[in-house]
């Protein structure tokens, strides 16, 4: 049966360096038509000069193109990267002319600037400077977005297209529909917020590391050793080594006092009985490994002794470093466990979506933990925590069937990859891992904290929240104490007034071992 369809022409206006995005735009429009347009008897038709213009004489090329597809368009999408385009008679480029003509007619223009890596030698600096100047021209008008890669553009343009066209094709009267924003507990519908704590010191990482220490201790205790063997007695292994490297002087191996102190403290704290012969390693000696020094590889020392003597010494060293790791976990997790945290969400109970939402919470002074105050793991555990995405699991709020995740995180900084892929692969040092850790903290805890005479002002922004939706905060909010009332303020594009409310911070109800 024939249908009466309302058709909206959408102009795609892009310089040549973003041509691949034309197909992306067309796919997004096609998906929108399938999901929303057709059932509402509406259709968005994408137009691009390569597909929809035709050869015509009797005028300037851009003037003819304007008459064919530009001036009759209802909306437009424009995307810039490093190229601005070819100048026209009136403007610096054809794309600029198309945008200006549509804006003069008060038509909607979706404008995006791509901030993505490129090869510097391939950039036309004059063209790129024109792009930057054009971006500055509209900086105060709030009509463009900066995107960093294709997936981000897909998400942004899909949202923008829906926000603009849905009220139109569904006949929604925006002026008579309003959002209704408030803050509540992330996992209940309560206006009071439950306080929780971690129990990382009782978690699997601590238990697993402790079990590894106990296994090493058991292996050490099971090694049979002649404790009184003379240091100058030899075996086949040490004879061969002396033959190869010469009879350089060797010295008795002495277990460092730091090893003994650390191990003794661990045994005492864990109430483990240490054998009297635990630190005895027979007649084990060591000499300089000059081959290792010349090749920057291998051990600094060559050990001379029985197989069991060397094995026991290696296990004692392994135990020392495992205990160091265990102690660092206990210390770091202890600091995190001392914090309380709340899990909050922004809710829109209204009948219309909202945009440009600014959220402020007013906490008692010095009660909120900022990213700069969050503890940093020590050098023996920071890589392991990075490998398991510890911060992501610790800080993020878990999405449920009634909530949506925060979607305005800054782009992640690419992880450092060693450049030397030869035999001796370079490794990141502790400072590199700390930098990445701090960057991850700031990216996930992407809120600002301002301090005034009375409050810690906790602030973040949300670009868009649809009606009947509940969006989680960027991260858990960590606190020094948990017995107070906080007030909040919410301002947005479609809320005529600043929304004010209160949250009650309740005493701890339960523990969440995240």
Short mmCIF file of N, CA and C in Angstrom, two decimals, residues 62 66 84-101 104 130 134 137-138:
data_model
loop_
_atom_site.label_atom_id
_atom_site.label_comp_id
_atom_site.label_asym_id
_atom_site.label_seq_id
_atom_site.Cartn_x
_atom_site.Cartn_y
_atom_site.Cartn_z
N UNK A 62 30.57 26.01 -7.95
CA UNK A 62 29.98 25.95 -6.61
C UNK A 62 28.57 26.51 -6.61
N UNK A 66 25.39 24.47 -5.38
CA UNK A 66 24.47 25.01 -4.37
C UNK A 66 23.03 24.89 -4.82
N UNK A 84 41.07 21.66 4.05
CA UNK A 84 39.93 22.57 4.14
C UNK A 84 39.16 22.63 2.82
N UNK A 85 39.84 22.34 1.72
CA UNK A 85 39.14 22.33 0.43
C UNK A 85 39.61 23.42 -0.51
N UNK A 86 38.99 23.45 -1.68
CA UNK A 86 39.36 24.40 -2.74
C UNK A 86 38.57 25.70 -2.59
N UNK A 87 39.25 26.84 -2.71
CA UNK A 87 38.55 28.13 -2.57
C UNK A 87 37.47 28.31 -3.64
N UNK A 88 36.42 29.03 -3.27
CA UNK A 88 35.38 29.40 -4.23
C UNK A 88 35.48 30.90 -4.46
N UNK A 89 34.54 31.41 -5.20
CA UNK A 89 34.58 32.85 -5.50
C UNK A 89 34.35 33.69 -4.25
N UNK A 90 33.56 33.18 -3.28
CA UNK A 90 33.19 33.97 -2.11
C UNK A 90 33.82 33.48 -0.81
N UNK A 91 34.22 32.20 -0.75
CA UNK A 91 34.69 31.64 0.50
C UNK A 91 36.02 30.91 0.32
N UNK A 92 36.62 30.58 1.45
CA UNK A 92 37.94 29.92 1.44
C UNK A 92 37.86 28.50 0.92
N UNK A 93 36.69 27.86 1.02
CA UNK A 93 36.50 26.52 0.45
C UNK A 93 35.02 26.30 0.15
N UNK A 94 34.74 25.27 -0.68
CA UNK A 94 33.36 24.93 -0.98
C UNK A 94 32.60 24.45 0.24
N UNK A 95 33.28 23.69 1.10
CA UNK A 95 32.63 23.21 2.32
C UNK A 95 32.22 24.38 3.21
N UNK A 96 33.11 25.36 3.35
CA UNK A 96 32.77 26.53 4.16
C UNK A 96 31.56 27.26 3.58
N UNK A 97 31.52 27.39 2.25
CA UNK A 97 30.40 28.09 1.63
C UNK A 97 29.08 27.35 1.89
N UNK A 98 29.12 26.03 1.78
CA UNK A 98 27.91 25.24 2.01
C UNK A 98 27.41 25.40 3.45
N UNK A 99 28.34 25.38 4.39
CA UNK A 99 27.96 25.52 5.80
C UNK A 99 27.36 26.90 6.06
N UNK A 100 28.02 27.93 5.55
CA UNK A 100 27.56 29.29 5.80
C UNK A 100 26.18 29.54 5.18
N UNK A 101 25.94 29.01 3.98
CA UNK A 101 24.64 29.20 3.34
C UNK A 101 23.52 28.56 4.16
N UNK A 104 22.88 30.51 7.39
CA UNK A 104 22.13 31.74 7.11
C UNK A 104 20.64 31.47 7.02
N UNK A 130 44.08 26.65 7.86
CA UNK A 130 42.73 27.13 7.53
C UNK A 130 41.67 26.36 8.33
N UNK A 134 39.14 28.09 10.99
CA UNK A 134 37.70 27.90 10.85
C UNK A 134 37.10 27.36 12.15
N UNK A 137 36.75 30.10 14.60
CA UNK A 137 35.65 31.00 14.24
C UNK A 137 34.35 30.62 14.94
N UNK A 138 34.16 29.29 15.16
CA UNK A 138 32.92 28.80 15.75
C UNK A 138 33.09 28.33 17.19
#
